Short mmCIF file of C-alpha atoms in Angstrom, two decimals:
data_model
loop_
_atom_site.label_atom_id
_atom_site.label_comp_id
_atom_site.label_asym_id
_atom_site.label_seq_id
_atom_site.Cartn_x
_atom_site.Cartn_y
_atom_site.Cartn_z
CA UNK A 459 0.00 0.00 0.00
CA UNK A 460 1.01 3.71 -0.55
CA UNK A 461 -0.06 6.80 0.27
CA UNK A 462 -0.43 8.91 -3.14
CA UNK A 463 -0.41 13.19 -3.54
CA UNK A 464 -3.77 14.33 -3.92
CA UNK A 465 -4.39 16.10 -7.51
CA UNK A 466 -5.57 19.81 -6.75
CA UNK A 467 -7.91 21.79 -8.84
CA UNK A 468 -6.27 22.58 -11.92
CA UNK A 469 -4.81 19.48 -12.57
CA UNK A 470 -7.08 18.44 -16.02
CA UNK A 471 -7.30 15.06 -14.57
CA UNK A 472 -9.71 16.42 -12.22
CA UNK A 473 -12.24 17.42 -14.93
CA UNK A 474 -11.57 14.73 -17.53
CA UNK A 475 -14.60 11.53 -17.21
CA UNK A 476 -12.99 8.61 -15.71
CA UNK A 477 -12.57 5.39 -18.05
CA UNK A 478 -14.71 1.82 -16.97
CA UNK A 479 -13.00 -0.66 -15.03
CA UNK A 480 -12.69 -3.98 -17.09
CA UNK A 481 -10.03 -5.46 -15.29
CA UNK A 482 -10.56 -6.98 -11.46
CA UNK A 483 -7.27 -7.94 -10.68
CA UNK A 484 -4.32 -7.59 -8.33
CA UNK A 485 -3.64 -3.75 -9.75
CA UNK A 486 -7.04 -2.74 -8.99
CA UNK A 487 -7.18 -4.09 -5.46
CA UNK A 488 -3.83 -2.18 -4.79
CA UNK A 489 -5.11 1.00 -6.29
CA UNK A 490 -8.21 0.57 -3.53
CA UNK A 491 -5.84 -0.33 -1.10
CA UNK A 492 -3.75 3.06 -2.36
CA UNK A 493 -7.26 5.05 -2.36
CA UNK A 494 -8.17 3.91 1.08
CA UNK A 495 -5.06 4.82 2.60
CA UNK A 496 -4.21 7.93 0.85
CA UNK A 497 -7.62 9.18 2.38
CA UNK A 498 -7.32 8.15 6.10
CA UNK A 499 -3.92 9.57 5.58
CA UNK A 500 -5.48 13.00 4.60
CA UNK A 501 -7.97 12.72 6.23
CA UNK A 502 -11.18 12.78 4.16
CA UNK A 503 -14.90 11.41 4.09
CA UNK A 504 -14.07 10.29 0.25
CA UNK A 505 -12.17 9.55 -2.59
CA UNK A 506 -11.88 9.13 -5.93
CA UNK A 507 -9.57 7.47 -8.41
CA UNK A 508 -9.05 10.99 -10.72
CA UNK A 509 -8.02 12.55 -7.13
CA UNK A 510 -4.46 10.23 -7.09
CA UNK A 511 -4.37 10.97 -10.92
CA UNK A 512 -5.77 7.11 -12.21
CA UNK A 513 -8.65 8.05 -14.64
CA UNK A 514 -11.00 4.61 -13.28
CA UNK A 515 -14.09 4.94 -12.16
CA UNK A 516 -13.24 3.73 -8.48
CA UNK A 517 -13.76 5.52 -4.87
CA UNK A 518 -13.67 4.71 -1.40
CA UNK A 519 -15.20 6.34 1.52
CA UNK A 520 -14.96 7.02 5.06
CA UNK A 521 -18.27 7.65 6.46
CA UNK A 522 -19.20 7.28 10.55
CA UNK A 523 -16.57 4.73 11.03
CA UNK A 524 -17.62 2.42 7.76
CA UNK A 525 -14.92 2.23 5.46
CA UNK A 526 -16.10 1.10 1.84
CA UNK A 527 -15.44 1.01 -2.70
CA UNK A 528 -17.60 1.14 -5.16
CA UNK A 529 -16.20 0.60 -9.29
CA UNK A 530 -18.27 1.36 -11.88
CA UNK A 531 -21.52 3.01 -10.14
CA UNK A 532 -24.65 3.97 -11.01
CA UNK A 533 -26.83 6.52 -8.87
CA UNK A 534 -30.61 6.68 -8.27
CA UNK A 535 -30.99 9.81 -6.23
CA UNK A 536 -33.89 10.50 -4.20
CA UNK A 537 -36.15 13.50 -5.13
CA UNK A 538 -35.99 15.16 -1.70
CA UNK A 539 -32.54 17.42 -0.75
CA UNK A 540 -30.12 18.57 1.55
CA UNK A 541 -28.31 21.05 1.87
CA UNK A 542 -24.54 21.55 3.88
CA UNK A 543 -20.99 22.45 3.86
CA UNK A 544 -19.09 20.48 1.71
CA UNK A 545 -15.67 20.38 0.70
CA UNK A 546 -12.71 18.75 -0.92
CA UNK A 547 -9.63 16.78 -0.53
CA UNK A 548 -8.72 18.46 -4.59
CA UNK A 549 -9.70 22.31 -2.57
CA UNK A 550 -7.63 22.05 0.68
CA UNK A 551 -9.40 24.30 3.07
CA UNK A 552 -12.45 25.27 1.39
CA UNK A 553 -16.47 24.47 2.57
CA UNK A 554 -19.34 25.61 0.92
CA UNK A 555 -23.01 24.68 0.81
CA UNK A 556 -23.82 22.61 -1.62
CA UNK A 557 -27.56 21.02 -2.58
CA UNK A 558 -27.02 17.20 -2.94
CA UNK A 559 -30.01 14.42 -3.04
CA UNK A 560 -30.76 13.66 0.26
CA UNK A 561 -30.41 9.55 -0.12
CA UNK A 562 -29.29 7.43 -2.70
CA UNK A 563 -29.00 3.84 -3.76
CA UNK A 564 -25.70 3.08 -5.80
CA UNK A 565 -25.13 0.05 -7.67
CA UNK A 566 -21.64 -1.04 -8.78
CA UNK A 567 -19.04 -3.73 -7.87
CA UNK A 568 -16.31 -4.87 -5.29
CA UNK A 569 -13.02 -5.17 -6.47
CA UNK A 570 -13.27 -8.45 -6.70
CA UNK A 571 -15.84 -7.90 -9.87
CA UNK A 572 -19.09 -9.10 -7.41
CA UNK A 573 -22.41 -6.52 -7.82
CA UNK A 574 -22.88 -4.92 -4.67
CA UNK A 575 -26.03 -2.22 -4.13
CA UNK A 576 -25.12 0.72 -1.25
CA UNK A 577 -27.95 2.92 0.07
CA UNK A 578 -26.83 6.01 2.28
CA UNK A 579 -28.73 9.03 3.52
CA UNK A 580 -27.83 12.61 4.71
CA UNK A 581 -23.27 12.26 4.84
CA UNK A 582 -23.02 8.62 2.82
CA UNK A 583 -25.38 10.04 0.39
CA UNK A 584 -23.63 13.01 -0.14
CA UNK A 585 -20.07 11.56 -0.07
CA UNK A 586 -21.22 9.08 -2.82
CA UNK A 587 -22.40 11.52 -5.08
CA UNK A 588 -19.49 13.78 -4.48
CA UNK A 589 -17.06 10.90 -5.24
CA UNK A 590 -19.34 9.91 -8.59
CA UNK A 591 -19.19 13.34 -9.69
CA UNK A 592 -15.41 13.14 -9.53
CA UNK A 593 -15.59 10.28 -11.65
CA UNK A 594 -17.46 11.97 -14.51
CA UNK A 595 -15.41 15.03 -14.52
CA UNK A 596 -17.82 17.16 -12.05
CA UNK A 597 -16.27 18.93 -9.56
CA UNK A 598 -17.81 20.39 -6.19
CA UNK A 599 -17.86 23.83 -7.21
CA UNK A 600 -19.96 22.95 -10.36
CA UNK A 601 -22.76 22.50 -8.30
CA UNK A 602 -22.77 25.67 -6.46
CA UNK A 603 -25.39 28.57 -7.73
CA UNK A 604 -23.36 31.34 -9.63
CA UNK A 605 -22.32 33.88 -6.73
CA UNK A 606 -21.06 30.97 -4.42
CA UNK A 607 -18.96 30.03 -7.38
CA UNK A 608 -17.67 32.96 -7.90
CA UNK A 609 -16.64 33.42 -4.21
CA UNK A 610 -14.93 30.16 -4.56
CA UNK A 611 -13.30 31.03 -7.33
CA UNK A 612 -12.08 34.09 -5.90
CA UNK A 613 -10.95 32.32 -2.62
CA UNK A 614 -9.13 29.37 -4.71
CA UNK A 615 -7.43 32.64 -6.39
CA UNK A 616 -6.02 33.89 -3.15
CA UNK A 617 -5.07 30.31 -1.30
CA UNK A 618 -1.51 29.44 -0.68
CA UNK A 619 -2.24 26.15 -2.81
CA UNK A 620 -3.77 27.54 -5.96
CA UNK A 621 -0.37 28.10 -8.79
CA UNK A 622 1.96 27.40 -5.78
CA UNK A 623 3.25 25.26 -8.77
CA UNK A 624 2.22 23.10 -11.61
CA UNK A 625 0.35 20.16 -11.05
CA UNK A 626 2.19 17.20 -9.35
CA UNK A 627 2.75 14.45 -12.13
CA UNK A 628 3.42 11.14 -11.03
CA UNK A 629 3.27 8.11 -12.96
CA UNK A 630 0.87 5.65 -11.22
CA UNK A 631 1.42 1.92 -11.69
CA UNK A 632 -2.23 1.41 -12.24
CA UNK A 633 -2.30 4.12 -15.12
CA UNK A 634 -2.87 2.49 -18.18
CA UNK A 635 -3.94 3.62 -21.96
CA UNK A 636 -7.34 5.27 -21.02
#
C-alpha cells in the first residue's frame, strides 16, 4: 500500500470523465488499497480514483466509522434534498453549501468484480455523489449557484495552494492507456 499526492484543482485530470474498469485484478485491489489509505492519511470522508491521478471509475469512503469502494456506479438519487458544507480533498481548506439528493441507492461492484447495491442518507449520500461526480469530470464547485462560485473562485485565487506550482505528475502503476 502507498499513500499517493492528492491532484488539486487545476490538474485536467480532475475534470476529464474517468474510463470503466474492465479489469478486477491484483492492480485494482492495490489502487483501492492506495485510495483507502491515501484518504485516512489525509484525512477525508471520500475519494476518488481521478483525485491520485488514475482516470478509473473507483472511490472509497470514510463515512461514521464504515470504510467502503464502489467501481463502476450507477446513482438513483432521491427526489428530496439537503443542503450543507461540503468540501474537498482536490480544494484544501475550502467548505461551501452545496444542494445534494438527500439519499441514494448506488449500484456497482467490489473489487473483486461481485455486484454490490449501497444505500446512504444525509453524509453517505452526499459523499457518494461527491465521489461519482469526480468520476465523470464534475467537480464540487460545479454544483454551487453562480455567486457561491464565484466566491470560490475568488478564494481558490487567493489560497496558498492555488499556482503554488504546476500540477504534481506522477506516474501511477495502475495508469494504463485510457
Amino acid at each position: 500500500m502507498a499513500i499517493q499526492p492528492v491532484r488539486l484543482f487545476g490538474d485536467p485530470v480532475l475534470s476529464t470523465p474517468a474510463a470503466p474498469v474492465v479489469d478486477y485484478d491484483k492492480e485494482l485491489r492495490k489502487l483501492v488499497q492506495d485510495l483507502t489509505e491515501t484518504m485516512l492519511d489525509a484525512p477525508g470522508a471520500g475519494l476518488a480514483a481521478p483525485q491520485i491521478g488514475v482516470g478509473l471509475r473507483v472511490f472509497v469512503w470514510d463515512v461514521d466509522e464504515e470504510l467502503g469502494h464502489l467501481i463502476n456506479p450507477t446513482l438513483d438519487l432521491s427526489e428530496d434534498e439537503q443542503e450543507g458544507d461540503e468540501g474537498c480533498l482536490s480544494f484544501p481548506g475550502l467548505l461551501y453549501n452545496t444542494p445534494r439528493a438527500m439519499r441514494v441507492v448506488a449500484k456497482g461492484f467490489n473489487m473483486f468484480g461481485d455486484p454490490i447495491t449501497v444505500e446512504g442518507s444525509e453524509l453517505l449520500a452526499r459523499a457518494i455523489q461527491h465521489e461519482t461526480d469526480h468520476l465523470d469530470g464534475i467537480l464540487f464547485i460545479d454544483r454551487l449557484d453562480t455567486n457561491l462560485r464565484k466566491e470560490a473562485m475568488k478564494a481558490i485565487r487567493e489560497s496558498e495552494w492555488f499556482n503554488e506550482s504546476a500540477p504534481t505528475i506522477k506516474v501511477s502503476p495502475h495508469s494504463g492507456p485510457f
